[in-house]
mmCIF file with all atom_site columns, C-alpha atoms (C1' of nucleotides) in Angstrom:
data_model
loop_
_atom_site.group_PDB
_atom_site.id
_atom_site.type_symbol
_atom_site.label_atom_id
_atom_site.label_alt_id
_atom_site.label_comp_id
_atom_site.label_asym_id
_atom_site.label_entity_id
_atom_site.label_seq_id
_atom_site.pdbx_PDB_ins_code
_atom_site.Cartn_x
_atom_site.Cartn_y
_atom_site.Cartn_z
_atom_site.occupancy
_atom_site.B_iso_or_equiv
_atom_site.pdbx_formal_charge
_atom_site.auth_seq_id
_atom_site.auth_comp_id
_atom_site.auth_asym_id
_atom_site.auth_atom_id
_atom_site.pdbx_PDB_model_num
ATOM 1   C CA    . UNK S 1 1   ? 109.564 54.378 88.581  1.00 79.00 ? 1   UNK S CA    1
ATOM 2   C CA    . UNK S 1 2   ? 111.455 52.667 85.806  1.00 86.00 ? 2   UNK S CA    1
ATOM 3   C CA    . UNK S 1 3   ? 115.327 52.839 85.827  1.00 91.00 ? 3   UNK S CA    1
ATOM 4   C CA    . UNK S 1 4   ? 117.117 54.331 82.913  1.00 93.00 ? 4   UNK S CA    1
ATOM 5   C CA    . UNK S 1 5   ? 118.089 51.061 81.460  1.00 94.00 ? 5   UNK S CA    1
ATOM 6   C CA    . UNK S 1 6   ? 114.533 49.425 82.058  1.00 94.00 ? 6   UNK S CA    1
ATOM 7   C CA    . UNK S 1 7   ? 112.888 52.338 79.969  1.00 94.00 ? 7   UNK S CA    1
ATOM 8   C CA    . UNK S 1 8   ? 115.514 51.775 77.411  1.00 94.00 ? 8   UNK S CA    1
ATOM 9   C CA    . UNK S 1 9   ? 114.745 47.954 77.076  1.00 95.00 ? 9   UNK S CA    1
ATOM 10  C CA    . UNK S 1 10  ? 110.925 48.935 76.737  1.00 95.00 ? 10  UNK S CA    1
ATOM 11  C CA    . UNK S 1 11  ? 111.713 51.382 74.064  1.00 95.00 ? 11  UNK S CA    1
ATOM 12  C CA    . UNK S 1 12  ? 113.682 48.808 72.110  1.00 95.00 ? 12  UNK S CA    1
ATOM 13  C CA    . UNK S 1 13  ? 110.853 46.500 72.455  1.00 96.00 ? 13  UNK S CA    1
ATOM 14  C CA    . UNK S 1 14  ? 108.163 49.089 71.355  1.00 95.00 ? 14  UNK S CA    1
ATOM 15  C CA    . UNK S 1 15  ? 110.399 49.546 67.999  1.00 95.00 ? 15  UNK S CA    1
ATOM 16  C CA    . UNK S 1 16  ? 109.919 46.024 67.139  1.00 96.00 ? 16  UNK S CA    1
ATOM 17  C CA    . UNK S 1 17  ? 107.615 46.153 63.542  1.00 95.00 ? 17  UNK S CA    1
ATOM 18  C CA    . UNK S 1 18  ? 104.642 44.112 63.564  1.00 94.00 ? 18  UNK S CA    1
ATOM 19  C CA    . UNK S 1 19  ? 105.172 40.705 62.037  1.00 94.00 ? 19  UNK S CA    1
ATOM 20  C CA    . UNK S 1 20  ? 109.000 40.951 63.244  1.00 95.00 ? 20  UNK S CA    1
ATOM 21  C CA    . UNK S 1 21  ? 110.570 39.298 66.397  1.00 96.00 ? 21  UNK S CA    1
ATOM 22  C CA    . UNK S 1 22  ? 113.779 39.982 68.544  1.00 96.00 ? 22  UNK S CA    1
ATOM 23  C CA    . UNK S 1 23  ? 115.949 38.285 70.847  1.00 96.00 ? 23  UNK S CA    1
ATOM 24  C CA    . UNK S 1 24  ? 116.617 39.145 74.442  1.00 96.00 ? 24  UNK S CA    1
ATOM 25  C CA    . UNK S 1 25  ? 120.232 39.736 73.246  1.00 95.00 ? 25  UNK S CA    1
ATOM 26  C CA    . UNK S 1 26  ? 119.172 42.100 70.369  1.00 95.00 ? 26  UNK S CA    1
ATOM 27  C CA    . UNK S 1 27  ? 116.982 44.026 72.938  1.00 96.00 ? 27  UNK S CA    1
ATOM 28  C CA    . UNK S 1 28  ? 119.464 44.213 75.209  1.00 95.00 ? 28  UNK S CA    1
ATOM 29  C CA    . UNK S 1 29  ? 121.863 45.458 72.439  1.00 94.00 ? 29  UNK S CA    1
ATOM 30  C CA    . UNK S 1 30  ? 119.575 48.308 71.577  1.00 94.00 ? 30  UNK S CA    1
ATOM 31  C CA    . UNK S 1 31  ? 119.251 49.155 75.287  1.00 94.00 ? 31  UNK S CA    1
ATOM 32  C CA    . UNK S 1 32  ? 122.837 49.566 75.442  1.00 91.00 ? 32  UNK S CA    1
ATOM 33  C CA    . UNK S 1 33  ? 124.362 46.306 77.043  1.00 93.00 ? 33  UNK S CA    1
ATOM 34  C CA    . UNK S 1 34  ? 124.406 43.318 74.562  1.00 92.00 ? 34  UNK S CA    1
ATOM 35  C CA    . UNK S 1 35  ? 125.305 41.066 77.407  1.00 93.00 ? 35  UNK S CA    1
ATOM 36  C CA    . UNK S 1 36  ? 122.350 42.096 79.486  1.00 95.00 ? 36  UNK S CA    1
ATOM 37  C CA    . UNK S 1 37  ? 119.796 39.690 78.010  1.00 96.00 ? 37  UNK S CA    1
ATOM 38  C CA    . UNK S 1 38  ? 119.236 38.153 81.269  1.00 96.00 ? 38  UNK S CA    1
ATOM 39  C CA    . UNK S 1 39  ? 118.289 41.509 82.701  1.00 96.00 ? 39  UNK S CA    1
ATOM 40  C CA    . UNK S 1 40  ? 116.180 42.123 79.717  1.00 96.00 ? 40  UNK S CA    1
ATOM 41  C CA    . UNK S 1 41  ? 114.168 39.091 80.662  1.00 95.00 ? 41  UNK S CA    1
ATOM 42  C CA    . UNK S 1 42  ? 113.804 40.387 84.300  1.00 95.00 ? 42  UNK S CA    1
ATOM 43  C CA    . UNK S 1 43  ? 112.546 43.576 82.869  1.00 95.00 ? 43  UNK S CA    1
ATOM 44  C CA    . UNK S 1 44  ? 109.900 41.722 80.610  1.00 95.00 ? 44  UNK S CA    1
ATOM 45  C CA    . UNK S 1 45  ? 108.632 39.807 83.376  1.00 93.00 ? 45  UNK S CA    1
ATOM 46  C CA    . UNK S 1 46  ? 107.887 42.888 85.357  1.00 88.00 ? 46  UNK S CA    1
ATOM 47  C CA    . UNK S 1 47  ? 106.510 44.746 82.371  1.00 82.00 ? 47  UNK S CA    1
ATOM 48  C CA    . UNK S 1 48  ? 102.764 44.428 82.467  1.00 81.00 ? 48  UNK S CA    1
ATOM 49  C CA    . UNK S 1 49  ? 102.344 47.566 80.138  1.00 84.00 ? 49  UNK S CA    1
ATOM 50  C CA    . UNK S 1 50  ? 100.215 46.430 77.140  1.00 85.00 ? 50  UNK S CA    1
ATOM 51  C CA    . UNK S 1 51  ? 101.760 49.017 74.735  1.00 90.00 ? 51  UNK S CA    1
ATOM 52  C CA    . UNK S 1 52  ? 104.883 46.901 74.927  1.00 94.00 ? 52  UNK S CA    1
ATOM 53  C CA    . UNK S 1 53  ? 104.805 43.889 72.658  1.00 95.00 ? 53  UNK S CA    1
ATOM 54  C CA    . UNK S 1 54  ? 106.802 41.556 75.027  1.00 95.00 ? 54  UNK S CA    1
ATOM 55  C CA    . UNK S 1 55  ? 105.579 38.784 72.983  1.00 95.00 ? 55  UNK S CA    1
ATOM 56  C CA    . UNK S 1 56  ? 107.640 39.852 70.066  1.00 96.00 ? 56  UNK S CA    1
ATOM 57  C CA    . UNK S 1 57  ? 110.809 39.061 72.474  1.00 96.00 ? 57  UNK S CA    1
ATOM 58  C CA    . UNK S 1 58  ? 112.252 35.727 72.055  1.00 96.00 ? 58  UNK S CA    1
ATOM 59  C CA    . UNK S 1 59  ? 115.091 33.563 72.771  1.00 96.00 ? 59  UNK S CA    1
ATOM 60  C CA    . UNK S 1 60  ? 118.277 33.544 70.653  1.00 95.00 ? 60  UNK S CA    1
ATOM 61  C CA    . UNK S 1 61  ? 117.752 29.837 69.620  1.00 93.00 ? 61  UNK S CA    1
ATOM 62  C CA    . UNK S 1 62  ? 114.680 30.547 68.227  1.00 93.00 ? 62  UNK S CA    1
ATOM 63  C CA    . UNK S 1 63  ? 112.679 29.327 71.082  1.00 93.00 ? 63  UNK S CA    1
ATOM 64  C CA    . UNK S 1 64  ? 109.710 31.346 72.568  1.00 94.00 ? 64  UNK S CA    1
ATOM 65  C CA    . UNK S 1 65  ? 111.848 31.836 75.726  1.00 92.00 ? 65  UNK S CA    1
ATOM 66  C CA    . UNK S 1 66  ? 109.386 32.589 78.440  1.00 91.00 ? 66  UNK S CA    1
ATOM 67  C CA    . UNK S 1 67  ? 105.946 34.029 79.238  1.00 92.00 ? 67  UNK S CA    1
ATOM 68  C CA    . UNK S 1 68  ? 105.319 33.609 82.712  1.00 88.00 ? 68  UNK S CA    1
ATOM 69  C CA    . UNK S 1 69  ? 103.409 30.459 81.968  1.00 88.00 ? 69  UNK S CA    1
ATOM 70  C CA    . UNK S 1 70  ? 101.327 31.856 79.165  1.00 90.00 ? 70  UNK S CA    1
ATOM 71  C CA    . UNK S 1 71  ? 103.482 30.486 76.324  1.00 91.00 ? 71  UNK S CA    1
ATOM 72  C CA    . UNK S 1 72  ? 100.305 29.326 74.629  1.00 91.00 ? 72  UNK S CA    1
ATOM 73  C CA    . UNK S 1 73  ? 99.133  32.962 74.557  1.00 92.00 ? 73  UNK S CA    1
ATOM 74  C CA    . UNK S 1 74  ? 102.511 34.146 73.253  1.00 93.00 ? 74  UNK S CA    1
ATOM 75  C CA    . UNK S 1 75  ? 102.316 31.577 70.477  1.00 94.00 ? 75  UNK S CA    1
ATOM 76  C CA    . UNK S 1 76  ? 98.713  32.732 69.576  1.00 94.00 ? 76  UNK S CA    1
ATOM 77  C CA    . UNK S 1 77  ? 99.892  36.497 69.447  1.00 94.00 ? 77  UNK S CA    1
ATOM 78  C CA    . UNK S 1 78  ? 102.734 35.684 67.287  1.00 95.00 ? 78  UNK S CA    1
ATOM 79  C CA    . UNK S 1 79  ? 100.656 33.567 64.822  1.00 94.00 ? 79  UNK S CA    1
ATOM 80  C CA    . UNK S 1 80  ? 98.241  36.454 64.499  1.00 95.00 ? 80  UNK S CA    1
ATOM 81  C CA    . UNK S 1 81  ? 101.075 38.399 63.308  1.00 96.00 ? 81  UNK S CA    1
ATOM 82  C CA    . UNK S 1 82  ? 102.279 35.895 60.753  1.00 94.00 ? 82  UNK S CA    1
ATOM 83  C CA    . UNK S 1 83  ? 104.734 34.156 62.919  1.00 95.00 ? 83  UNK S CA    1
ATOM 84  C CA    . UNK S 1 84  ? 104.292 30.227 62.974  1.00 94.00 ? 84  UNK S CA    1
ATOM 85  C CA    . UNK S 1 85  ? 105.669 28.797 65.905  1.00 92.00 ? 85  UNK S CA    1
ATOM 86  C CA    . UNK S 1 86  ? 106.364 25.096 66.535  1.00 88.00 ? 86  UNK S CA    1
ATOM 87  C CA    . UNK S 1 87  ? 106.181 23.366 69.900  1.00 84.00 ? 87  UNK S CA    1
ATOM 88  C CA    . UNK S 1 88  ? 109.558 24.269 70.584  1.00 84.00 ? 88  UNK S CA    1
ATOM 89  C CA    . UNK S 1 89  ? 110.754 26.498 67.923  1.00 91.00 ? 89  UNK S CA    1
ATOM 90  C CA    . UNK S 1 90  ? 109.725 29.395 65.580  1.00 94.00 ? 90  UNK S CA    1
ATOM 91  C CA    . UNK S 1 91  ? 109.587 28.662 61.698  1.00 92.00 ? 91  UNK S CA    1
ATOM 92  C CA    . UNK S 1 92  ? 111.447 30.949 59.631  1.00 91.00 ? 92  UNK S CA    1
ATOM 93  C CA    . UNK S 1 93  ? 112.888 32.573 62.549  1.00 92.00 ? 93  UNK S CA    1
ATOM 94  C CA    . UNK S 1 94  ? 115.927 34.099 60.717  1.00 89.00 ? 94  UNK S CA    1
ATOM 95  C CA    . UNK S 1 95  ? 113.299 35.734 58.406  1.00 91.00 ? 95  UNK S CA    1
ATOM 96  C CA    . UNK S 1 96  ? 111.432 37.361 60.850  1.00 93.00 ? 96  UNK S CA    1
ATOM 97  C CA    . UNK S 1 97  ? 114.129 38.479 63.104  1.00 94.00 ? 97  UNK S CA    1
ATOM 98  C CA    . UNK S 1 98  ? 114.384 42.122 63.576  1.00 93.00 ? 98  UNK S CA    1
ATOM 99  C CA    . UNK S 1 99  ? 117.741 43.496 64.197  1.00 86.00 ? 99  UNK S CA    1
ATOM 100 C CA    . UNK S 1 100 ? 116.956 47.006 64.666  1.00 78.00 ? 100 UNK S CA    1
ATOM 101 C CA    . UNK S 1 101 ? 117.770 49.350 62.009  1.00 78.00 ? 101 UNK S CA    1
ATOM 102 C CA    . UNK S 1 102 ? 120.798 51.395 62.571  1.00 65.00 ? 102 UNK S CA    1
ATOM 103 C CA    . UNK S 1 103 ? 122.465 53.881 60.353  1.00 62.00 ? 103 UNK S CA    1
ATOM 104 C CA    . UNK S 1 104 ? 124.149 52.804 57.378  1.00 57.00 ? 104 UNK S CA    1
ATOM 105 C CA    . UNK S 1 105 ? 125.078 49.108 57.258  1.00 56.00 ? 105 UNK S CA    1
ATOM 106 C CA    . UNK S 1 106 ? 128.668 48.359 58.334  1.00 59.00 ? 106 UNK S CA    1
ATOM 107 C CA    . UNK S 1 107 ? 129.737 49.695 61.303  1.00 60.00 ? 107 UNK S CA    1
ATOM 108 C CA    . UNK S 1 108 ? 133.342 48.815 62.959  1.00 60.00 ? 108 UNK S CA    1
ATOM 109 C CA    . UNK S 1 109 ? 132.840 50.275 66.186  1.00 53.00 ? 109 UNK S CA    1
ATOM 110 C CA    . UNK S 1 110 ? 130.898 47.360 67.189  1.00 57.00 ? 110 UNK S CA    1
ATOM 111 C CA    . UNK S 1 111 ? 132.917 44.562 65.886  1.00 59.00 ? 111 UNK S CA    1
ATOM 112 C CA    . UNK S 1 112 ? 134.807 44.410 68.933  1.00 58.00 ? 112 UNK S CA    1
ATOM 113 C CA    . UNK S 1 113 ? 134.318 41.076 70.755  1.00 59.00 ? 113 UNK S CA    1
ATOM 114 C CA    . UNK S 1 114 ? 136.090 39.142 73.674  1.00 60.00 ? 114 UNK S CA    1
ATOM 115 C CA    . UNK S 1 115 ? 139.599 38.633 73.039  1.00 56.00 ? 115 UNK S CA    1
ATOM 116 C CA    . UNK S 1 116 ? 141.597 36.125 74.946  1.00 45.00 ? 116 UNK S CA    1
ATOM 117 C "C1'" . DC  U 2 1   ? 128.329 46.260 100.867 1.00 79.38 ? 1   DC  U "C1'" 1
ATOM 118 C "C1'" . DT  U 2 2   ? 127.746 40.919 100.066 1.00 79.38 ? 2   DT  U "C1'" 1
ATOM 119 C "C1'" . DG  U 2 3   ? 125.105 37.241 97.927  1.00 79.38 ? 3   DG  U "C1'" 1
ATOM 120 C "C1'" . DC  U 2 4   ? 121.481 35.073 95.178  1.00 79.38 ? 4   DC  U "C1'" 1
ATOM 121 C "C1'" . DT  U 2 5   ? 118.156 34.927 91.608  1.00 79.38 ? 5   DT  U "C1'" 1
ATOM 122 C "C1'" . DG  U 2 6   ? 116.398 34.926 86.973  1.00 79.38 ? 6   DG  U "C1'" 1
ATOM 123 C "C1'" . DA  U 2 7   ? 111.184 35.487 80.695  1.00 79.38 ? 7   DA  U "C1'" 1
ATOM 124 C "C1'" . DC  U 2 8   ? 119.460 34.486 78.760  1.00 79.38 ? 8   DC  U "C1'" 1
ATOM 125 C "C1'" . DT  U 2 9   ? 123.597 33.245 75.651  1.00 79.38 ? 9   DT  U "C1'" 1
ATOM 126 C "C1'" . DG  U 2 10  ? 127.545 30.516 73.843  1.00 79.38 ? 10  DG  U "C1'" 1
ATOM 127 C "C1'" . DG  U 2 11  ? 130.271 26.595 74.096  1.00 79.38 ? 11  DG  U "C1'" 1
ATOM 128 C "C1'" . DT  U 2 12  ? 131.356 21.996 75.288  1.00 79.38 ? 12  DT  U "C1'" 1
ATOM 129 C "C1'" . DA  U 2 13  ? 130.013 16.932 76.054  1.00 79.38 ? 13  DA  U "C1'" 1
ATOM 130 C "C1'" . DG  R 3 1   ? 119.944 16.816 67.786  1.00 79.38 ? 1   DG  R "C1'" 1
ATOM 131 C "C1'" . DT  R 3 2   ? 119.643 17.375 73.299  1.00 79.38 ? 2   DT  R "C1'" 1
ATOM 132 C "C1'" . DA  R 3 3   ? 121.873 18.087 78.156  1.00 79.38 ? 3   DA  R "C1'" 1
ATOM 133 C "C1'" . DC  R 3 4   ? 125.102 20.351 81.081  1.00 79.38 ? 4   DC  R "C1'" 1
ATOM 134 C "C1'" . DC  R 3 5   ? 128.214 24.272 82.704  1.00 79.38 ? 5   DC  R "C1'" 1
ATOM 135 C "C1'" . DA  R 3 6   ? 130.143 28.689 83.023  1.00 79.38 ? 6   DA  R "C1'" 1
ATOM 136 C "C1'" . DG  R 3 7   ? 129.654 33.773 82.103  1.00 79.38 ? 7   DG  R "C1'" 1
ATOM 137 C "C1'" . DC  R 3 8   ? 127.307 38.404 82.101  1.00 79.38 ? 8   DC  R "C1'" 1
ATOM 138 C "C1'" . DC  R 3 9   ? 123.926 42.176 83.638  1.00 79.38 ? 9   DC  R "C1'" 1
ATOM 139 C "C1'" . DA  R 3 10  ? 120.433 44.358 86.436  1.00 79.38 ? 10  DA  R "C1'" 1
ATOM 140 C "C1'" . DG  R 3 11  ? 117.162 43.599 90.486  1.00 79.38 ? 11  DG  R "C1'" 1
ATOM 141 C "C1'" . DC  R 3 12  ? 116.414 42.691 95.116  1.00 79.38 ? 12  DC  R "C1'" 1
ATOM 142 C "C1'" . DA  R 3 13  ? 116.850 40.631 100.080 1.00 79.38 ? 13  DA  R "C1'" 1
#
DNA sequence: CTGCTGACTGGTA
DNA sequence: GTACCAGCCAGCA
């Protein structure tokens, strides 16, 4: 039985439109915890549901991240959607990156960042 | 309850 | 540009 956070992450991944990709951090943010990128990775690893396009989830640096050792497959799947991926990096990463369409533009409530 | 691990991220060297 | 370190979050022993 999936935990609340886990199903949230899965829902976010399923929202990623075809031809687009999202970073673990973005998914974590959509799931409600912007800092839980690692937890997202853990969930992805355990997620074997074919209805979840886990191959669209990549690292923030534009890398493919991980795929349990099937990176070649991930690269193929992405390329099939029009996303060209180099050996260590995705091309046009910033252009295919999907940020999740939230309400209307600017939101000040989430500007909060760590203060020293 | 305590501690370690990991499909991560950001900053520093 | 790459390499290493510390921080964060959730899951599991």
